[in-house]
Amino acid sequence: MMVFMLRRLLQSVLALLVMSLLVFVGVYAVGNPIDLLIDPQATQAEIARTVAALGLDKPLWAQYLYFLKGAVSGDLGKSFVHGVPALGLILERMPATLELASVAIVGAIAVGMPLGLWAGLHPRSWAARTIMGVSILGFSLPTFWIGLMLIMWFSVQLGWLPSNGRGATIDIFGMPLSIFTLDGWCHLLLPALTLALFNIALIIRLARTGTQEAMAQDYIKFARAKGLSNRRIVGVHVLKNIAIPIVTVVALQFGSVVAFAVVTETIFAWPGMGKLLIDSINLLDRPVIVAYVLIVVALFIGINLVVDLLYALLDPRIRLAEPKMRAR
């Protein structure tokens, strides 16, 4: 286990180093933020002072080394627009995005798993065919269109739910969360449903396929021959065996929802990291863009590590440490 953790830590540091170089060069080599940040009537002397204050008068390699030096101590630079640390600006918006992504993924699991199991256990029933037909819609419809239709029906036509903002929040351990207030849930339902629909369809298909494969295995026939009830067979043997691929996909989807909830947050004016990224791209706020991408990369690395650890818990045959070499 210790060897595995050390190896993954070294791989993570290397991945972050490579990504920081690629992202920094890609972002800092495009456009000129001075054109957007400074008054068009400013004199050349004022422009030169601003360029020097932002460190843009140095060559690109020198700017990267300066950034790397700060990143080692947790400083990812200051926002050109807000004048505050970029990392703090993103962490301030992170609870809203994590809350939205968590509700969407938990909701997708709660709906998708039972439906996928039912479709796998009763593949020829009309209910299973209806479930699979609806899941195709979940794959096919674009997220932005779903969001706009939900706003059109539930906010504009019916007036049941608000179409933008986060609603009332309560501080839990210093983090503002809206899931503990009724007003917060009213604001959360539509964007969470928009993000959840694709994942519901994905989990339905994974659970259905895994269930059908598991039910055809010899150990299921043996369990039936022993006289075990269907509830125990499904609850213990089938669920445990289909859990590994579903855990992998759900974990990666959680990272994707957190990282790429940009469209949904923009449509619903949800004050999360995605909306901050769009605003930063529009203003060429380079430190915030670079910090955002690096945080997303770190998030994916962390999720992959958690998935590897969960593998060992779900299937004892999987060992994280490399087997010892046999003596020749």
CSV table of C-alpha atoms in Angstrom, one decimal:
chain,number,residue,atom,x,y,z
A,1,MET,CA,0.0,0.0,0.0
A,2,MET,CA,2.8,2.4,0.9
A,3,VAL,CA,4.6,1.7,-2.3
A,4,PHE,CA,1.4,2.3,-4.3
A,5,MET,CA,0.7,5.6,-2.6
A,6,LEU,CA,4.3,6.9,-3.2
A,7,ARG,CA,4.1,5.8,-6.8
A,8,ARG,CA,0.8,7.6,-7.3
A,9,LEU,CA,2.1,10.7,-5.5
A,10,LEU,CA,5.1,10.9,-7.9
A,11,GLN,CA,2.9,10.4,-10.9
A,12,SER,CA,0.5,13.1,-9.7
A,13,VAL,CA,3.3,15.6,-9.2
A,14,LEU,CA,4.7,14.8,-12.7
A,15,ALA,CA,1.2,15.2,-14.2
A,16,LEU,CA,0.6,18.5,-12.5
A,17,LEU,CA,4.0,19.8,-13.7
A,18,VAL,CA,3.4,18.8,-17.3
A,19,MET,CA,-0.1,20.2,-17.3
A,20,SER,CA,1.0,23.5,-15.6
A,21,LEU,CA,3.5,24.0,-18.5
A,22,LEU,CA,1.0,23.2,-21.2
A,23,VAL,CA,-1.7,25.3,-19.7
A,24,PHE,CA,0.5,28.3,-18.8
A,25,VAL,CA,2.0,28.4,-22.3
A,26,GLY,CA,-1.4,27.9,-24.0
A,27,VAL,CA,-3.1,30.7,-21.9
A,28,TYR,CA,-0.3,33.3,-21.7
A,29,ALA,CA,0.6,33.1,-25.4
A,30,VAL,CA,-2.9,34.1,-26.5
A,31,GLY,CA,-4.3,37.6,-26.6
A,32,ASN,CA,-3.3,40.7,-24.7
A,33,PRO,CA,-5.2,41.3,-21.4
A,34,ILE,CA,-3.9,44.9,-21.2
A,35,ASP,CA,-6.3,45.9,-24.1
A,36,LEU,CA,-9.2,44.8,-21.9
A,37,LEU,CA,-8.0,45.8,-18.4
A,38,ILE,CA,-6.7,49.4,-19.0
A,39,ASP,CA,-8.6,52.5,-20.1
A,40,PRO,CA,-8.2,53.1,-23.8
A,41,GLN,CA,-7.3,56.8,-23.0
A,42,ALA,CA,-4.3,55.7,-20.9
A,43,THR,CA,-0.9,57.1,-21.8
A,44,GLN,CA,2.0,54.9,-22.8
A,45,ALA,CA,3.6,55.5,-19.4
A,46,GLU,CA,0.5,54.2,-17.6
A,47,ILE,CA,0.3,51.2,-19.9
A,48,ALA,CA,4.0,50.4,-19.2
A,49,ARG,CA,3.4,50.6,-15.4
A,50,THR,CA,0.4,48.3,-15.6
A,51,VAL,CA,2.4,45.8,-17.8
A,52,ALA,CA,5.3,45.8,-15.3
A,53,ALA,CA,2.9,45.5,-12.3
A,54,LEU,CA,1.3,42.4,-13.8
A,55,GLY,CA,4.7,40.9,-14.7
A,56,LEU,CA,3.9,40.8,-18.4
A,57,ASP,CA,7.1,42.7,-19.4
A,58,LYS,CA,9.2,39.6,-18.7
A,59,PRO,CA,9.7,36.8,-21.2
A,60,LEU,CA,7.3,33.9,-21.2
A,61,TRP,CA,9.8,31.4,-19.7
A,62,ALA,CA,10.6,33.8,-16.8
A,63,GLN,CA,6.9,34.3,-16.1
A,64,TYR,CA,6.5,30.5,-16.0
A,65,LEU,CA,9.4,30.0,-13.6
A,66,TYR,CA,8.0,32.8,-11.3
A,67,PHE,CA,4.6,31.1,-11.5
A,68,LEU,CA,6.1,27.7,-10.7
A,69,LYS,CA,8.0,29.2,-7.7
A,70,GLY,CA,4.8,30.6,-6.3
A,71,ALA,CA,2.8,27.4,-7.0
A,72,VAL,CA,5.1,25.3,-4.8
A,73,SER,CA,4.0,27.4,-1.9
A,74,GLY,CA,0.4,27.4,-2.9
A,75,ASP,CA,0.3,30.8,-4.6
A,76,LEU,CA,-1.1,30.5,-8.1
A,77,GLY,CA,-0.9,34.2,-8.9
A,78,LYS,CA,-3.2,37.2,-8.5
A,79,SER,CA,-6.3,37.8,-10.6
A,80,PHE,CA,-5.7,40.6,-13.1
A,81,VAL,CA,-9.3,41.7,-12.7
A,82,HIS,CA,-10.1,41.3,-9.0
A,83,GLY,CA,-6.6,41.9,-7.6
A,84,VAL,CA,-6.9,39.0,-5.2
A,85,PRO,CA,-5.2,35.5,-5.1
A,86,ALA,CA,-6.7,33.4,-8.0
A,87,LEU,CA,-6.7,30.3,-5.7
A,88,GLY,CA,-8.8,32.0,-3.1
A,89,LEU,CA,-11.2,33.3,-5.8
A,90,ILE,CA,-11.8,29.7,-7.1
A,91,LEU,CA,-12.0,28.1,-3.6
A,92,GLU,CA,-14.6,30.8,-2.7
A,93,ARG,CA,-16.8,29.5,-5.7
A,94,MET,CA,-16.0,25.8,-5.2
A,95,PRO,CA,-18.7,25.0,-2.6
A,96,ALA,CA,-21.4,26.0,-5.0
A,97,THR,CA,-20.1,23.8,-7.8
A,98,LEU,CA,-19.4,20.9,-5.5
A,99,GLU,CA,-22.9,21.1,-4.1
A,100,LEU,CA,-24.5,21.2,-7.5
A,101,ALA,CA,-22.4,18.3,-8.8
A,102,SER,CA,-23.0,16.2,-5.7
A,103,VAL,CA,-26.7,16.6,-5.8
A,104,ALA,CA,-26.7,15.8,-9.6
A,105,ILE,CA,-24.6,12.6,-9.1
A,106,VAL,CA,-26.4,11.3,-6.0
A,107,GLY,CA,-29.7,11.9,-7.7
A,108,ALA,CA,-28.5,10.1,-10.9
A,109,ILE,CA,-27.4,7.1,-8.8
A,110,ALA,CA,-30.7,7.0,-6.8
A,111,VAL,CA,-32.7,7.0,-10.0
A,112,GLY,CA,-30.4,5.2,-12.4
A,113,MET,CA,-29.4,2.2,-10.3
A,114,PRO,CA,-33.0,0.9,-9.5
A,115,LEU,CA,-34.2,1.5,-13.1
A,116,GLY,CA,-31.1,-0.2,-14.6
A,117,LEU,CA,-31.5,-3.2,-12.2
A,118,TRP,CA,-35.2,-3.5,-13.1
A,119,ALA,CA,-34.4,-3.3,-16.8
A,120,GLY,CA,-31.7,-6.0,-16.4
A,121,LEU,CA,-33.8,-8.4,-14.4
A,122,HIS,CA,-36.9,-8.0,-16.6
A,123,PRO,CA,-35.5,-7.3,-20.1
A,124,ARG,CA,-38.6,-8.3,-22.0
A,125,SER,CA,-41.1,-6.3,-19.9
A,126,TRP,CA,-42.7,-3.1,-21.3
A,127,ALA,CA,-41.4,-1.2,-18.3
A,128,ALA,CA,-37.8,-2.2,-19.2
A,129,ARG,CA,-38.3,-1.2,-22.8
A,130,THR,CA,-39.7,2.2,-21.7
A,131,ILE,CA,-36.8,2.7,-19.4
A,132,MET,CA,-34.3,2.0,-22.1
A,133,GLY,CA,-36.2,4.2,-24.6
A,134,VAL,CA,-36.1,7.1,-22.1
A,135,SER,CA,-32.4,6.6,-21.5
A,136,ILE,CA,-31.7,7.1,-25.2
A,137,LEU,CA,-33.3,10.6,-24.8
A,138,GLY,CA,-31.0,11.3,-21.9
A,139,PHE,CA,-28.0,10.6,-24.1
A,140,SER,CA,-29.3,12.4,-27.1
A,141,LEU,CA,-30.6,15.7,-25.8
A,142,PRO,CA,-27.9,18.4,-25.4
A,143,THR,CA,-27.5,19.8,-21.9
A,144,PHE,CA,-28.0,23.4,-22.8
A,145,TRP,CA,-31.3,22.6,-24.6
A,146,ILE,CA,-32.5,20.6,-21.5
A,147,GLY,CA,-31.7,23.6,-19.3
A,148,LEU,CA,-33.5,26.0,-21.5
A,149,MET,CA,-36.6,23.8,-21.7
A,150,LEU,CA,-36.7,23.3,-17.9
A,151,ILE,CA,-36.5,27.1,-17.5
A,152,MET,CA,-39.2,27.6,-20.1
A,153,TRP,CA,-41.6,25.1,-18.4
A,154,PHE,CA,-41.0,25.3,-14.7
A,155,SER,CA,-39.9,29.0,-14.4
A,156,VAL,CA,-41.7,30.9,-17.2
A,157,GLN,CA,-44.9,28.9,-17.9
A,158,LEU,CA,-45.7,27.4,-14.5
A,159,GLY,CA,-43.7,29.7,-12.3
A,160,TRP,CA,-42.9,26.9,-9.8
A,161,LEU,CA,-39.1,27.3,-9.6
A,162,PRO,CA,-36.6,30.2,-9.9
A,163,SER,CA,-34.4,30.2,-13.0
A,164,ASN,CA,-31.2,31.7,-11.7
A,165,GLY,CA,-29.1,32.3,-8.6
A,166,ARG,CA,-28.4,30.0,-5.6
A,167,GLY,CA,-31.0,31.1,-3.1
A,168,ALA,CA,-30.6,31.3,0.7
A,169,THR,CA,-27.5,29.5,2.2
A,170,ILE,CA,-26.4,28.4,5.6
A,171,ASP,CA,-22.7,28.3,6.7
A,172,ILE,CA,-21.7,24.7,7.6
A,173,PHE,CA,-18.0,24.5,8.8
A,174,GLY,CA,-17.4,27.9,7.1
A,175,MET,CA,-18.9,26.8,3.7
A,176,PRO,CA,-22.1,28.4,2.5
A,177,LEU,CA,-24.5,25.5,1.5
A,178,SER,CA,-28.0,25.9,0.0
A,179,ILE,CA,-29.1,22.2,0.5
A,180,PHE,CA,-30.2,23.0,4.1
A,181,THR,CA,-32.8,25.6,3.1
A,182,LEU,CA,-36.0,25.3,1.2
A,183,ASP,CA,-35.2,28.3,-0.9
A,184,GLY,CA,-31.8,26.8,-1.7
A,185,TRP,CA,-33.5,23.5,-3.0
A,186,CYS,CA,-35.9,25.5,-5.1
A,187,HIS,CA,-32.9,27.1,-6.8
A,188,LEU,CA,-30.9,23.9,-7.0
A,189,LEU,CA,-33.5,21.5,-8.5
A,190,LEU,CA,-33.4,22.7,-12.1
A,191,PRO,CA,-29.6,22.9,-12.7
A,192,ALA,CA,-29.1,19.7,-10.8
A,193,LEU,CA,-31.7,17.9,-12.9
A,194,THR,CA,-30.1,19.3,-16.1
A,195,LEU,CA,-26.7,17.8,-15.1
A,196,ALA,CA,-28.3,14.5,-13.8
A,197,LEU,CA,-30.2,13.5,-16.9
A,198,PHE,CA,-27.2,12.3,-18.9
A,199,ASN,CA,-25.7,10.5,-15.9
A,200,ILE,CA,-29.1,8.8,-15.2
A,201,ALA,CA,-29.1,7.4,-18.7
A,202,LEU,CA,-25.5,6.3,-18.4
A,203,ILE,CA,-26.0,4.5,-15.1
A,204,ILE,CA,-29.2,2.8,-16.4
A,205,ARG,CA,-27.3,1.3,-19.3
A,206,LEU,CA,-24.3,0.2,-17.2
A,207,ALA,CA,-26.5,-1.3,-14.5
A,208,ARG,CA,-28.7,-3.1,-17.0
A,209,THR,CA,-25.8,-4.6,-18.9
A,210,GLY,CA,-24.0,-5.6,-15.8
A,211,THR,CA,-27.1,-7.2,-14.3
A,212,GLN,CA,-27.8,-9.3,-17.4
A,213,GLU,CA,-24.2,-10.5,-17.5
A,214,ALA,CA,-24.1,-11.3,-13.8
A,215,MET,CA,-27.5,-13.2,-13.9
A,216,ALA,CA,-26.0,-15.5,-16.6
A,217,GLN,CA,-23.0,-16.5,-14.5
A,218,ASP,CA,-22.6,-19.9,-12.8
A,219,TYR,CA,-22.4,-18.5,-9.3
A,220,ILE,CA,-25.9,-17.1,-9.7
A,221,LYS,CA,-27.3,-20.5,-10.8
A,222,PHE,CA,-25.5,-22.1,-7.9
A,223,ALA,CA,-27.0,-19.5,-5.5
A,224,ARG,CA,-30.4,-20.3,-6.8
A,225,ALA,CA,-29.8,-24.0,-6.4
A,226,LYS,CA,-28.9,-23.4,-2.8
A,227,GLY,CA,-32.3,-21.9,-2.3
A,228,LEU,CA,-31.3,-18.3,-1.8
A,229,SER,CA,-34.1,-15.7,-2.3
A,230,ASN,CA,-34.0,-13.4,-5.3
A,231,ARG,CA,-33.7,-10.4,-3.0
A,232,ARG,CA,-30.5,-11.8,-1.5
A,233,ILE,CA,-29.1,-12.9,-4.9
A,234,VAL,CA,-29.6,-9.4,-6.4
A,235,GLY,CA,-28.8,-7.5,-3.2
A,236,VAL,CA,-25.6,-9.3,-2.4
A,237,HIS,CA,-24.2,-11.1,-5.5
A,238,VAL,CA,-25.4,-9.1,-8.4
A,239,LEU,CA,-25.0,-5.6,-6.9
A,240,LYS,CA,-21.5,-6.3,-5.7
A,241,ASN,CA,-20.3,-7.5,-9.1
A,242,ILE,CA,-21.8,-4.7,-11.1
A,243,ALA,CA,-20.5,-2.1,-8.6
A,244,ILE,CA,-16.9,-1.8,-10.0
A,245,PRO,CA,-17.6,-0.5,-13.5
A,246,ILE,CA,-20.3,1.8,-12.1
A,247,VAL,CA,-18.1,3.2,-9.4
A,248,THR,CA,-15.4,3.9,-12.0
A,249,VAL,CA,-17.8,5.7,-14.4
A,250,VAL,CA,-19.6,7.6,-11.6
A,251,ALA,CA,-16.4,8.8,-10.1
A,252,LEU,CA,-15.1,10.1,-13.4
A,253,GLN,CA,-18.5,11.6,-14.2
A,254,PHE,CA,-18.4,13.5,-10.9
A,255,GLY,CA,-15.1,15.0,-11.9
A,256,SER,CA,-16.5,15.9,-15.3
A,257,VAL,CA,-19.6,17.5,-13.8
A,258,VAL,CA,-17.4,19.6,-11.5
A,259,ALA,CA,-15.0,20.6,-14.2
A,260,PHE,CA,-17.4,21.1,-17.1
A,261,ALA,CA,-20.6,22.4,-15.5
A,262,VAL,CA,-19.7,25.6,-17.3
A,263,VAL,CA,-22.7,25.6,-19.6
A,264,THR,CA,-25.3,24.7,-16.9
A,265,GLU,CA,-23.9,27.3,-14.5
A,266,THR,CA,-24.0,30.0,-17.2
A,267,ILE,CA,-27.6,29.1,-18.2
A,268,PHE,CA,-28.8,29.2,-14.6
A,269,ALA,CA,-26.5,32.0,-13.4
A,270,TRP,CA,-25.2,29.6,-10.8
A,271,PRO,CA,-22.4,31.3,-8.9
A,272,GLY,CA,-19.9,28.4,-9.2
A,273,MET,CA,-16.4,27.9,-10.6
A,274,GLY,CA,-17.7,27.4,-14.2
A,275,LYS,CA,-19.3,30.8,-14.4
A,276,LEU,CA,-16.1,32.3,-12.9
A,277,LEU,CA,-14.1,30.6,-15.7
A,278,ILE,CA,-16.3,32.0,-18.4
A,279,ASP,CA,-16.0,35.5,-16.9
A,280,SER,CA,-12.2,35.1,-16.7
A,281,ILE,CA,-11.9,33.9,-20.3
A,282,ASN,CA,-14.0,36.9,-21.5
A,283,LEU,CA,-11.6,39.2,-19.6
A,284,LEU,CA,-8.4,37.2,-20.3
A,285,ASP,CA,-7.8,36.9,-16.6
A,286,ARG,CA,-4.9,34.5,-17.1
A,287,PRO,CA,-4.0,33.6,-13.5
A,288,VAL,CA,-7.6,32.5,-12.8
A,289,ILE,CA,-7.8,30.4,-15.9
A,290,VAL,CA,-4.5,28.6,-15.2
A,291,ALA,CA,-5.4,28.1,-11.5
A,292,TYR,CA,-8.8,26.7,-12.5
A,293,VAL,CA,-7.4,24.1,-14.9
A,294,LEU,CA,-4.7,23.0,-12.4
A,295,ILE,CA,-7.4,22.5,-9.7
A,296,VAL,CA,-9.4,20.5,-12.1
A,297,VAL,CA,-6.4,18.3,-13.0
A,298,ALA,CA,-5.7,17.8,-9.3
A,299,LEU,CA,-9.4,16.9,-8.8
A,300,PHE,CA,-9.2,14.2,-11.4
A,301,ILE,CA,-6.0,12.8,-9.9
A,302,GLY,CA,-7.6,12.6,-6.5
A,303,ILE,CA,-10.7,10.9,-7.9
A,304,ASN,CA,-8.7,8.3,-9.7
A,305,LEU,CA,-6.8,7.6,-6.5
A,306,VAL,CA,-10.1,7.2,-4.6
A,307,VAL,CA,-11.4,4.8,-7.3
A,308,ASP,CA,-8.3,2.6,-7.1
A,309,LEU,CA,-8.7,2.4,-3.3
A,310,LEU,CA,-12.4,1.5,-3.7
A,311,TYR,CA,-11.5,-1.3,-6.1
A,312,ALA,CA,-9.7,-3.1,-3.3
A,313,LEU,CA,-12.6,-2.6,-1.0
A,314,LEU,CA,-15.2,-3.9,-3.5
A,315,ASP,CA,-13.2,-6.8,-4.8
A,316,PRO,CA,-10.7,-8.4,-2.4
A,317,ARG,CA,-9.0,-10.2,-5.3
A,318,ILE,CA,-7.7,-6.8,-6.4
A,319,ARG,CA,-4.4,-5.8,-4.7
A,320,LEU,CA,-3.0,-2.3,-4.9
A,321,ALA,CA,0.6,-3.3,-4.3
A,322,GLU,CA,2.5,-5.0,-7.0
A,323,PRO,CA,3.0,-8.8,-6.5
A,324,LYS,CA,6.5,-9.8,-5.3
A,325,MET,CA,8.8,-11.1,-8.0
A,326,ARG,CA,9.3,-14.8,-7.7
A,327,ALA,CA,12.8,-16.0,-7.0
A,328,ARG,CA,14.3,-17.6,-10.1
